[in-house]
PDB file of C-alpha atoms in Angstrom:
ATOM      1  CA  MET A   1       7.956 -21.750  -0.412  1.00 72.00           C
ATOM      2  CA  THR A   2       5.074 -22.768   1.790  1.00 82.00           C
ATOM      3  CA  THR A   3       6.866 -21.548   4.912  1.00 83.00           C
ATOM      4  CA  LEU A   4       7.640 -18.234   3.207  1.00 85.00           C
ATOM      5  CA  PHE A   5       3.904 -17.860   2.267  1.00 88.00           C
ATOM      6  CA  TYR A   6       2.685 -18.466   5.780  1.00 90.00           C
ATOM      7  CA  THR A   7       5.310 -16.315   7.544  1.00 89.00           C
ATOM      8  CA  ALA A   8       4.914 -13.491   5.188  1.00 90.00           C
ATOM      9  CA  GLY A   9       1.105 -13.758   5.319  1.00 92.00           C
ATOM     10  CA  ALA A  10       1.118 -13.585   9.088  1.00 92.00           C
ATOM     11  CA  VAL A  11       3.576 -10.632   9.138  1.00 92.00           C
ATOM     12  CA  ALA A  12       1.358  -8.851   6.600  1.00 92.00           C
ATOM     13  CA  LEU A  13      -1.832  -9.252   8.706  1.00 93.00           C
ATOM     14  CA  ILE A  14      -0.139  -8.271  11.875  1.00 93.00           C
ATOM     15  CA  ALA A  15       1.574  -5.221  10.384  1.00 92.00           C
ATOM     16  CA  THR A  16      -1.622  -4.108   8.701  1.00 93.00           C
ATOM     17  CA  ALA A  17      -3.623  -4.502  11.875  1.00 92.00           C
ATOM     18  CA  LEU A  18      -0.987  -2.488  13.798  1.00 91.00           C
ATOM     19  CA  ALA A  19      -0.889   0.164  11.081  1.00 90.00           C
ATOM     20  CA  ILE A  20      -4.520   0.999  11.170  1.00 90.00           C
ATOM     21  CA  SER A  21      -4.622   1.185  14.999  1.00 88.00           C
ATOM     22  CA  ARG A  22      -1.705   3.604  15.448  1.00 84.00           C
ATOM     23  CA  LYS A  23      -2.499   7.033  16.665  1.00 82.00           C
ATOM     24  CA  ASN A  24       0.471   8.674  14.846  1.00 82.00           C
ATOM     25  CA  ALA A  25       0.624   8.798  11.115  1.00 83.00           C
ATOM     26  CA  VAL A  26       4.402   8.192  10.971  1.00 83.00           C
ATOM     27  CA  HIS A  27       4.182   5.086  13.098  1.00 85.00           C
ATOM     28  CA  ALA A  28       1.351   3.767  10.941  1.00 88.00           C
ATOM     29  CA  LEU A  29       3.459   4.389   7.831  1.00 89.00           C
ATOM     30  CA  LEU A  30       6.346   2.337   9.289  1.00 88.00           C
ATOM     31  CA  TYR A  31       4.030  -0.623   9.855  1.00 91.00           C
ATOM     32  CA  LEU A  32       2.462  -0.212   6.482  1.00 92.00           C
ATOM     33  CA  ILE A  33       5.791  -0.364   4.718  1.00 92.00           C
ATOM     34  CA  VAL A  34       6.497  -3.626   6.548  1.00 92.00           C
ATOM     35  CA  SER A  35       3.050  -4.805   5.456  1.00 93.00           C
ATOM     36  CA  PHE A  36       3.716  -4.129   1.758  1.00 93.00           C
ATOM     37  CA  MET A  37       7.105  -5.873   1.879  1.00 92.00           C
ATOM     38  CA  ALA A  38       5.360  -8.901   3.495  1.00 93.00           C
ATOM     39  CA  VAL A  39       2.780  -8.902   0.642  1.00 93.00           C
ATOM     40  CA  ALA A  40       5.745  -8.844  -1.779  1.00 92.00           C
ATOM     41  CA  GLY A  41       7.011 -11.880   0.055  1.00 90.00           C
ATOM     42  CA  VAL A  42       3.690 -13.651  -0.444  1.00 91.00           C
ATOM     43  CA  MET A  43       3.706 -12.868  -4.092  1.00 90.00           C
ATOM     44  CA  LEU A  44       7.214 -14.244  -4.397  1.00 88.00           C
ATOM     45  CA  ALA A  45       6.144 -17.445  -2.734  1.00 87.00           C
ATOM     46  CA  LEU A  46       3.333 -17.717  -5.290  1.00 87.00           C
ATOM     47  CA  GLY A  47       5.827 -17.434  -8.130  1.00 84.00           C
ATOM     48  CA  ALA A  48       4.874 -13.936  -9.200  1.00 86.00           C
ATOM     49  CA  ALA A  49       8.359 -12.325  -8.936  1.00 85.00           C
ATOM     50  CA  PHE A  50       7.534  -9.387 -11.193  1.00 87.00           C
ATOM     51  CA  ALA A  51       4.547  -8.424  -9.181  1.00 90.00           C
ATOM     52  CA  ALA A  52       6.655  -8.690  -6.006  1.00 90.00           C
ATOM     53  CA  ALA A  53       9.324  -6.362  -7.385  1.00 90.00           C
ATOM     54  CA  LEU A  54       6.673  -3.887  -8.370  1.00 91.00           C
ATOM     55  CA  GLU A  55       5.028  -4.045  -4.930  1.00 91.00           C
ATOM     56  CA  VAL A  56       8.243  -3.140  -3.288  1.00 92.00           C
ATOM     57  CA  MET A  57       9.183  -0.410  -5.758  1.00 92.00           C
ATOM     58  CA  VAL A  58       5.763   1.267  -6.291  1.00 90.00           C
ATOM     59  CA  TYR A  59       3.911   0.609  -3.121  1.00 89.00           C
ATOM     60  CA  ALA A  60       6.568   0.439  -0.424  1.00 87.00           C
ATOM     61  CA  GLY A  61       8.788   2.949  -2.360  1.00 88.00           C
ATOM     62  CA  ALA A  62       6.841   5.536  -4.224  1.00 89.00           C
ATOM     63  CA  ILE A  63       3.511   5.693  -2.604  1.00 90.00           C
ATOM     64  CA  MET A  64       4.692   5.423   0.917  1.00 89.00           C
ATOM     65  CA  VAL A  65       7.262   8.198   0.208  1.00 89.00           C
ATOM     66  CA  LEU A  66       4.352  10.368  -1.052  1.00 89.00           C
ATOM     67  CA  PHE A  67       2.604   9.837   2.286  1.00 89.00           C
ATOM     68  CA  VAL A  68       5.721  10.729   4.194  1.00 87.00           C
ATOM     69  CA  PHE A  69       6.157  13.931   2.208  1.00 86.00           C
ATOM     70  CA  VAL A  70       2.608  14.946   3.018  1.00 87.00           C
ATOM     71  CA  VAL A  71       3.008  14.202   6.729  1.00 84.00           C
ATOM     72  CA  MET A  72       6.093  16.391   6.634  1.00 82.00           C
ATOM     73  CA  LEU A  73       4.383  19.196   4.748  1.00 81.00           C
ATOM     74  CA  LEU A  74       1.593  19.153   7.280  1.00 81.00           C
ATOM     75  CA  ASN A  75       3.913  19.418  10.298  1.00 73.00           C
ATOM     76  CA  ILE A  76       5.992  22.466   9.378  1.00 62.00           C
ATOM     77  CA  GLY A  77       6.692  24.573  12.413  1.00 58.00           C
ATOM     78  CA  PRO A  78       8.975  25.110  15.372  1.00 59.00           C
ATOM     79  CA  GLN A  79       7.343  22.386  17.580  1.00 66.00           C
ATOM     80  CA  ALA A  80       7.848  19.900  14.755  1.00 64.00           C
ATOM     81  CA  ASP A  81      11.532  19.296  15.571  1.00 64.00           C
ATOM     82  CA  SER A  82      10.993  18.096  19.224  1.00 69.00           C
ATOM     83  CA  ARG A  83       8.031  16.070  18.051  1.00 68.00           C
ATOM     84  CA  GLU A  84      10.145  14.408  15.458  1.00 66.00           C
ATOM     85  CA  ALA A  85      12.727  13.537  18.098  1.00 68.00           C
ATOM     86  CA  GLN A  86       9.921  11.974  20.037  1.00 68.00           C
ATOM     87  CA  TRP A  87       8.778   9.931  17.005  1.00 66.00           C
ATOM     88  CA  ILE A  88      12.040   8.242  16.478  1.00 68.00           C
ATOM     89  CA  ARG A  89      12.406   6.658  19.998  1.00 74.00           C
ATOM     90  CA  PRO A  90      13.427   2.951  19.991  1.00 74.00           C
ATOM     91  CA  GLN A  91      10.113   1.673  21.098  1.00 74.00           C
ATOM     92  CA  VAL A  92       8.574   3.203  18.024  1.00 75.00           C
ATOM     93  CA  TRP A  93      10.753   1.531  15.374  1.00 79.00           C
ATOM     94  CA  LEU A  94      11.245  -1.696  17.411  1.00 82.00           C
ATOM     95  CA  GLY A  95       7.955  -3.238  16.311  1.00 83.00           C
ATOM     96  CA  PRO A  96       8.277  -2.581  12.581  1.00 83.00           C
ATOM     97  CA  GLY A  97      12.005  -3.491  12.847  1.00 86.00           C
ATOM     98  CA  LEU A  98      11.241  -6.864  14.366  1.00 86.00           C
ATOM     99  CA  LEU A  99       8.667  -7.733  11.792  1.00 87.00           C
ATOM    100  CA  ALA A 100      10.994  -6.686   8.961  1.00 87.00           C
ATOM    101  CA  ALA A 101      13.706  -8.848  10.593  1.00 88.00           C
ATOM    102  CA  VAL A 102      11.288 -11.863  10.487  1.00 86.00           C
ATOM    103  CA  LEU A 103      10.734 -11.277   6.866  1.00 85.00           C
ATOM    104  CA  LEU A 104      14.394 -10.912   6.020  1.00 87.00           C
ATOM    105  CA  ILE A 105      15.368 -14.111   7.936  1.00 86.00           C
ATOM    106  CA  GLU A 106      12.605 -16.082   6.263  1.00 83.00           C
ATOM    107  CA  LEU A 107      13.609 -14.741   2.834  1.00 82.00           C
ATOM    108  CA  LEU A 108      17.239 -15.508   3.388  1.00 84.00           C
ATOM    109  CA  LEU A 109      16.409 -19.135   4.519  1.00 83.00           C
ATOM    110  CA  THR A 110      14.222 -19.656   1.477  1.00 79.00           C
ATOM    111  CA  LEU A 111      16.986 -18.379  -0.798  1.00 78.00           C
ATOM    112  CA  ARG A 112      19.603 -20.571   0.837  1.00 79.00           C
ATOM    113  CA  HIS A 113      17.686 -23.801   1.133  1.00 76.00           C
ATOM    114  CA  GLY A 114      15.488 -23.486  -1.853  1.00 64.00           C
ATOM    115  CA  ALA A 115      17.305 -21.553  -4.609  1.00 56.00           C
ATOM    116  CA  ALA A 116      16.629 -24.442  -6.976  1.00 51.00           C
ATOM    117  CA  ASN A 117      13.143 -24.757  -5.577  1.00 57.00           C
ATOM    118  CA  LEU A 118      12.569 -21.058  -6.368  1.00 55.00           C
ATOM    119  CA  ALA A 119      13.632 -21.387  -9.955  1.00 47.00           C
ATOM    120  CA  GLU A 120      11.381 -24.430 -10.519  1.00 48.00           C
ATOM    121  CA  VAL A 121       8.469 -22.721  -8.881  1.00 54.00           C
ATOM    122  CA  ALA A 122       8.277 -19.564 -10.991  1.00 54.00           C
ATOM    123  CA  PRO A 123       5.405 -20.526 -13.288  1.00 65.00           C
ATOM    124  CA  VAL A 124       4.846 -17.141 -14.865  1.00 75.00           C
ATOM    125  CA  SER A 125       7.881 -15.776 -16.494  1.00 79.00           C
ATOM    126  CA  LEU A 126       8.629 -12.105 -16.876  1.00 83.00           C
ATOM    127  CA  LYS A 127       8.710 -12.586 -20.727  1.00 86.00           C
ATOM    128  CA  SER A 128       5.168 -13.913 -20.816  1.00 87.00           C
ATOM    129  CA  VAL A 129       3.898 -11.006 -18.713  1.00 86.00           C
ATOM    130  CA  GLY A 130       5.597  -8.482 -21.007  1.00 88.00           C
ATOM    131  CA  LEU A 131       4.310 -10.206 -24.160  1.00 90.00           C
ATOM    132  CA  THR A 132       0.700 -10.337 -22.735  1.00 89.00           C
ATOM    133  CA  LEU A 133       0.961  -6.784 -21.487  1.00 89.00           C
ATOM    134  CA  TYR A 134       1.914  -5.220 -24.803  1.00 92.00           C
ATOM    135  CA  GLY A 135      -0.172  -7.717 -26.886  1.00 89.00           C
ATOM    136  CA  PRO A 136      -3.784  -8.247 -25.891  1.00 91.00           C
ATOM    137  CA  TYR A 137      -3.774  -5.694 -23.055  1.00 91.00           C
ATOM    138  CA  LEU A 138      -2.311  -2.808 -25.174  1.00 93.00           C
ATOM    139  CA  LEU A 139      -5.524  -0.798 -24.801  1.00 93.00           C
ATOM    140  CA  ALA A 140      -5.403  -1.124 -21.012  1.00 92.00           C
ATOM    141  CA  VAL A 141      -1.830   0.182 -20.997  1.00 93.00           C
ATOM    142  CA  GLU A 142      -2.950   3.181 -22.902  1.00 94.00           C
ATOM    143  CA  LEU A 143      -5.891   3.750 -20.540  1.00 94.00           C
ATOM    144  CA  ALA A 144      -3.577   3.432 -17.498  1.00 94.00           C
ATOM    145  CA  SER A 145      -1.375   5.993 -19.011  1.00 94.00           C
ATOM    146  CA  MET A 146      -4.298   8.316 -19.559  1.00 95.00           C
ATOM    147  CA  LEU A 147      -5.261   7.744 -15.902  1.00 94.00           C
ATOM    148  CA  LEU A 148      -1.817   8.680 -14.646  1.00 94.00           C
ATOM    149  CA  LEU A 149      -1.787  11.812 -16.836  1.00 95.00           C
ATOM    150  CA  ALA A 150      -5.137  12.828 -15.349  1.00 94.00           C
ATOM    151  CA  GLY A 151      -3.859  12.129 -11.904  1.00 93.00           C
ATOM    152  CA  LEU A 152      -0.780  14.202 -12.559  1.00 93.00           C
ATOM    153  CA  ILE A 153      -2.764  17.206 -13.827  1.00 94.00           C
ATOM    154  CA  ALA A 154      -5.263  16.943 -10.927  1.00 92.00           C
ATOM    155  CA  ALA A 155      -2.579  16.756  -8.337  1.00 90.00           C
ATOM    156  CA  TYR A 156      -0.766  19.806  -9.864  1.00 90.00           C
ATOM    157  CA  HIS A 157      -3.885  21.768  -9.984  1.00 91.00           C
ATOM    158  CA  LEU A 158      -5.102  20.900  -6.487  1.00 88.00           C
ATOM    159  CA  GLY A 159      -1.736  21.160  -4.868  1.00 81.00           C
ATOM    160  CA  ARG A 160      -1.073  24.758  -5.964  1.00 82.00           C
ATOM    161  CA  PRO A 161      -1.288  27.257  -3.115  1.00 75.00           C
ATOM    162  CA  ARG A 162      -4.241  29.686  -3.436  1.00 70.00           C
ATOM    163  CA  GLU A 163      -3.504  33.283  -3.928  1.00 61.00           C
TER     164      GLU A 163
ATOM    165  CA  MET B   1       0.239 -22.903  -6.729  1.00 57.00           C
ATOM    166  CA  ASN B   2       2.942 -25.333  -5.532  1.00 61.00           C
ATOM    167  CA  GLY B   3       1.332 -26.672  -2.316  1.00 74.00           C
ATOM    168  CA  ILE B   4      -0.283 -23.482  -1.051  1.00 80.00           C
ATOM    169  CA  PRO B   5      -4.176 -23.918  -0.980  1.00 84.00           C
ATOM    170  CA  LEU B   6      -6.062 -21.352  -2.983  1.00 87.00           C
ATOM    171  CA  ALA B   7      -8.337 -20.855   0.020  1.00 89.00           C
ATOM    172  CA  HIS B   8      -5.576 -19.828   2.285  1.00 90.00           C
ATOM    173  CA  ALA B   9      -4.243 -17.193  -0.196  1.00 90.00           C
ATOM    174  CA  LEU B  10      -7.708 -15.820  -0.772  1.00 92.00           C
ATOM    175  CA  LEU B  11      -8.309 -15.801   2.968  1.00 93.00           C
ATOM    176  CA  LEU B  12      -5.167 -13.617   3.425  1.00 93.00           C
ATOM    177  CA  SER B  13      -6.356 -11.271   0.719  1.00 94.00           C
ATOM    178  CA  GLY B  14      -9.771 -11.017   2.204  1.00 95.00           C
ATOM    179  CA  GLY B  15      -8.377 -10.522   5.727  1.00 94.00           C
ATOM    180  CA  MET B  16      -6.240  -7.648   4.550  1.00 94.00           C
ATOM    181  CA  PHE B  17      -9.335  -6.126   2.669  1.00 95.00           C
ATOM    182  CA  THR B  18     -11.349  -6.453   5.951  1.00 95.00           C
ATOM    183  CA  LEU B  19      -8.687  -4.600   7.868  1.00 94.00           C
ATOM    184  CA  GLY B  20      -8.629  -1.851   5.318  1.00 94.00           C
ATOM    185  CA  LEU B  21     -12.372  -1.529   5.400  1.00 94.00           C
ATOM    186  CA  LEU B  22     -12.182  -1.459   9.196  1.00 93.00           C
ATOM    187  CA  GLY B  23      -9.700   1.348   8.960  1.00 92.00           C
ATOM    188  CA  VAL B  24     -11.935   3.364   6.630  1.00 91.00           C
ATOM    189  CA  LEU B  25     -14.970   2.809   8.896  1.00 91.00           C
ATOM    190  CA  VAL B  26     -13.290   3.458  12.243  1.00 89.00           C
ATOM    191  CA  ARG B  27     -10.588   6.147  11.705  1.00 87.00           C
ATOM    192  CA  ARG B  28     -11.683   9.838  11.387  1.00 85.00           C
ATOM    193  CA  ASN B  29      -8.262  11.071  10.178  1.00 87.00           C
ATOM    194  CA  LEU B  30      -8.206  11.811   6.423  1.00 88.00           C
ATOM    195  CA  LEU B  31      -4.578  10.416   6.126  1.00 89.00           C
ATOM    196  CA  PHE B  32      -5.628   7.135   7.725  1.00 90.00           C
ATOM    197  CA  THR B  33      -8.597   6.814   5.472  1.00 91.00           C
ATOM    198  CA  LEU B  34      -6.231   7.166   2.440  1.00 92.00           C
ATOM    199  CA  LEU B  35      -3.915   4.572   4.001  1.00 92.00           C
ATOM    200  CA  SER B  36      -6.748   2.203   4.512  1.00 93.00           C
ATOM    201  CA  LEU B  37      -7.868   2.714   0.855  1.00 93.00           C
ATOM    202  CA  GLU B  38      -4.279   1.760  -0.217  1.00 93.00           C
ATOM    203  CA  ILE B  39      -4.571  -1.426   1.959  1.00 93.00           C
ATOM    204  CA  MET B  40      -7.854  -2.344   0.271  1.00 94.00           C
ATOM    205  CA  LEU B  41      -6.469  -1.768  -3.285  1.00 94.00           C
ATOM    206  CA  ASN B  42      -3.418  -3.765  -2.380  1.00 93.00           C
ATOM    207  CA  SER B  43      -5.321  -6.806  -1.133  1.00 94.00           C
ATOM    208  CA  ALA B  44      -7.484  -6.678  -4.332  1.00 94.00           C
ATOM    209  CA  GLY B  45      -4.297  -6.746  -6.296  1.00 93.00           C
ATOM    210  CA  LEU B  46      -3.006  -9.594  -4.218  1.00 94.00           C
ATOM    211  CA  ALA B  47      -6.178 -11.575  -5.057  1.00 94.00           C
ATOM    212  CA  PHE B  48      -5.496 -10.951  -8.802  1.00 93.00           C
ATOM    213  CA  VAL B  49      -1.909 -12.308  -8.416  1.00 92.00           C
ATOM    214  CA  VAL B  50      -3.163 -15.328  -6.415  1.00 91.00           C
ATOM    215  CA  ALA B  51      -5.693 -16.177  -9.179  1.00 90.00           C
ATOM    216  CA  GLY B  52      -2.988 -15.600 -11.802  1.00 89.00           C
ATOM    217  CA  ALA B  53      -0.619 -18.041  -9.918  1.00 87.00           C
ATOM    218  CA  ARG B  54      -3.377 -20.627  -9.471  1.00 85.00           C
ATOM    219  CA  TRP B  55      -3.790 -21.043 -13.315  1.00 85.00           C
ATOM    220  CA  SER B  56      -0.218 -20.072 -14.215  1.00 84.00           C
ATOM    221  CA  GLN B  57      -1.380 -17.200 -16.437  1.00 85.00           C
ATOM    222  CA  PRO B  58       0.270 -13.762 -16.750  1.00 88.00           C
ATOM    223  CA  ASP B  59      -3.139 -12.006 -16.725  1.00 90.00           C
ATOM    224  CA  GLY B  60      -3.191 -11.783 -12.897  1.00 89.00           C
ATOM    225  CA  GLN B  61       0.075  -9.862 -12.691  1.00 90.00           C
ATOM    226  CA  ILE B  62      -1.089  -7.593 -15.523  1.00 92.00           C
ATOM    227  CA  MET B  63      -4.277  -6.662 -13.558  1.00 93.00           C
ATOM    228  CA  PHE B  64      -2.086  -6.106 -10.553  1.00 93.00           C
ATOM    229  CA  LEU B  65      -0.085  -3.620 -12.639  1.00 92.00           C
ATOM    230  CA  LEU B  66      -3.232  -1.854 -13.633  1.00 93.00           C
ATOM    231  CA  VAL B  67      -4.422  -1.685 -10.036  1.00 93.00           C
ATOM    232  CA  LEU B  68      -1.007  -0.448  -9.031  1.00 93.00           C
ATOM    233  CA  SER B  69      -1.329   2.564 -11.588  1.00 93.00           C
ATOM    234  CA  LEU B  70      -4.803   3.205 -10.277  1.00 93.00           C
ATOM    235  CA  ALA B  71      -3.533   3.392  -6.789  1.00 93.00           C
ATOM    236  CA  ALA B  72      -0.687   5.719  -7.755  1.00 92.00           C
ATOM    237  CA  ALA B  73      -3.114   8.158  -9.503  1.00 93.00           C
ATOM    238  CA  GLU B  74      -5.563   7.864  -6.636  1.00 92.00           C
ATOM    239  CA  VAL B  75      -3.045   8.627  -3.890  1.00 92.00           C
ATOM    240  CA  ALA B  76      -1.582  11.573  -5.822  1.00 91.00           C
ATOM    241  CA  VAL B  77      -5.073  13.252  -6.092  1.00 93.00           C
ATOM    242  CA  GLY B  78      -6.047  12.213  -2.629  1.00 92.00           C
ATOM    243  CA  LEU B  79      -2.955  13.631  -1.041  1.00 90.00           C
ATOM    244  CA  ALA B  80      -3.348  16.879  -2.968  1.00 90.00           C
ATOM    245  CA  LEU B  81      -6.870  17.111  -1.595  1.00 89.00           C
ATOM    246  CA  THR B  82      -5.640  16.375   1.863  1.00 88.00           C
ATOM    247  CA  LEU B  83      -3.187  19.322   1.679  1.00 87.00           C
ATOM    248  CA  GLN B  84      -6.062  21.522   0.487  1.00 87.00           C
ATOM    249  CA  VAL B  85      -8.294  20.392   3.342  1.00 86.00           C
ATOM    250  CA  HIS B  86      -5.507  21.111   5.842  1.00 85.00           C
ATOM    251  CA  ARG B  87      -5.141  24.629   4.424  1.00 83.00           C
ATOM    252  CA  GLN B  88      -8.822  25.391   4.478  1.00 82.00           C
ATOM    253  CA  PHE B  89      -9.921  23.780   7.727  1.00 81.00           C
ATOM    254  CA  GLY B  90      -6.664  23.526   9.772  1.00 78.00           C
ATOM    255  CA  SER B  91      -7.247  19.926  10.611  1.00 77.00           C
ATOM    256  CA  LEU B  92      -7.548  16.538   9.022  1.00 78.00           C
ATOM    257  CA  ASP B  93     -10.552  15.386  10.986  1.00 80.00           C
ATOM    258  CA  LEU B  94     -13.282  14.137   8.586  1.00 79.00           C
ATOM    259  CA  ASP B  95     -16.002  15.333  10.913  1.00 78.00           C
ATOM    260  CA  ALA B  96     -14.804  18.893  10.471  1.00 76.00           C
ATOM    261  CA  LEU B  97     -15.746  18.632   6.820  1.00 77.00           C
ATOM    262  CA  SER B  98     -19.499  18.128   7.369  1.00 74.00           C
ATOM    263  CA  GLU B  99     -20.504  21.562   6.011  1.00 73.00           C
ATOM    264  CA  LEU B 100     -23.266  20.134   3.813  1.00 69.00           C
ATOM    265  CA  ARG B 101     -25.032  18.662   6.828  1.00 68.00           C
ATOM    266  CA  GLU B 102     -27.783  20.656   8.407  1.00 67.00           C
ATOM    267  CA  GLY B 103     -26.948  22.033  11.715  1.00 62.00           C
ATOM    268  CA  PRO B 104     -28.876  21.232  14.844  1.00 60.00           C
ATOM    269  CA  GLU B 105     -31.763  23.533  15.217  1.00 49.00           C
TER     270      GLU B 105
END
């Protein structure tokens, strides 16, 4: 698990640094998705499997897809097609692809050599997370749902086209 | 924590937070500012998970869950505002939004 932690941590830092220094938003998004997956690997190494799954699903999945949608909405036009062809050149996806491959190999090695290790390491079970979430933290769950509702209404209101 | 020092995990989280802060300070594109905010929120959530793993308590992951819902709400509102800014000003440059500043006289 220690190797997974250090490899994923290094990949996370490198991918984040590359993400904030890209000129193009789509390139930055590619690196940021790799960065979030690496952070999920770090969380897995720390024994927080539930948080790692949420990181991949919500951050790398939902939030990054929102960003991609907005980038696409901002680039509607005839010149967008040729620009898009330029964006997907091999040298653009080679960097994120390599970093993601490092993560995948490290994860596979960990699963192969340390499957027993992984099971013994998970100190916080999903059951205890669920019991605590809907026990002492029930009010926080209600507050989070109100926050999400407020965010939904605000996004709907702000996103409407003006007449 | 199974052999990983707490300091190293917190250093990773702090390093990612610093990178996000750097992005907010250096980039002038609204989209990149939002991305950097996401990085900072993510590193704060990672610090919660690290602390939860250090003491084997589920509370760290629950705080991460709450940070996650906060990030989702924030990014929805922020991106809607980004679309409005693009419609009104025709660009995402933050310096184009300095209407409140007094002009050079």
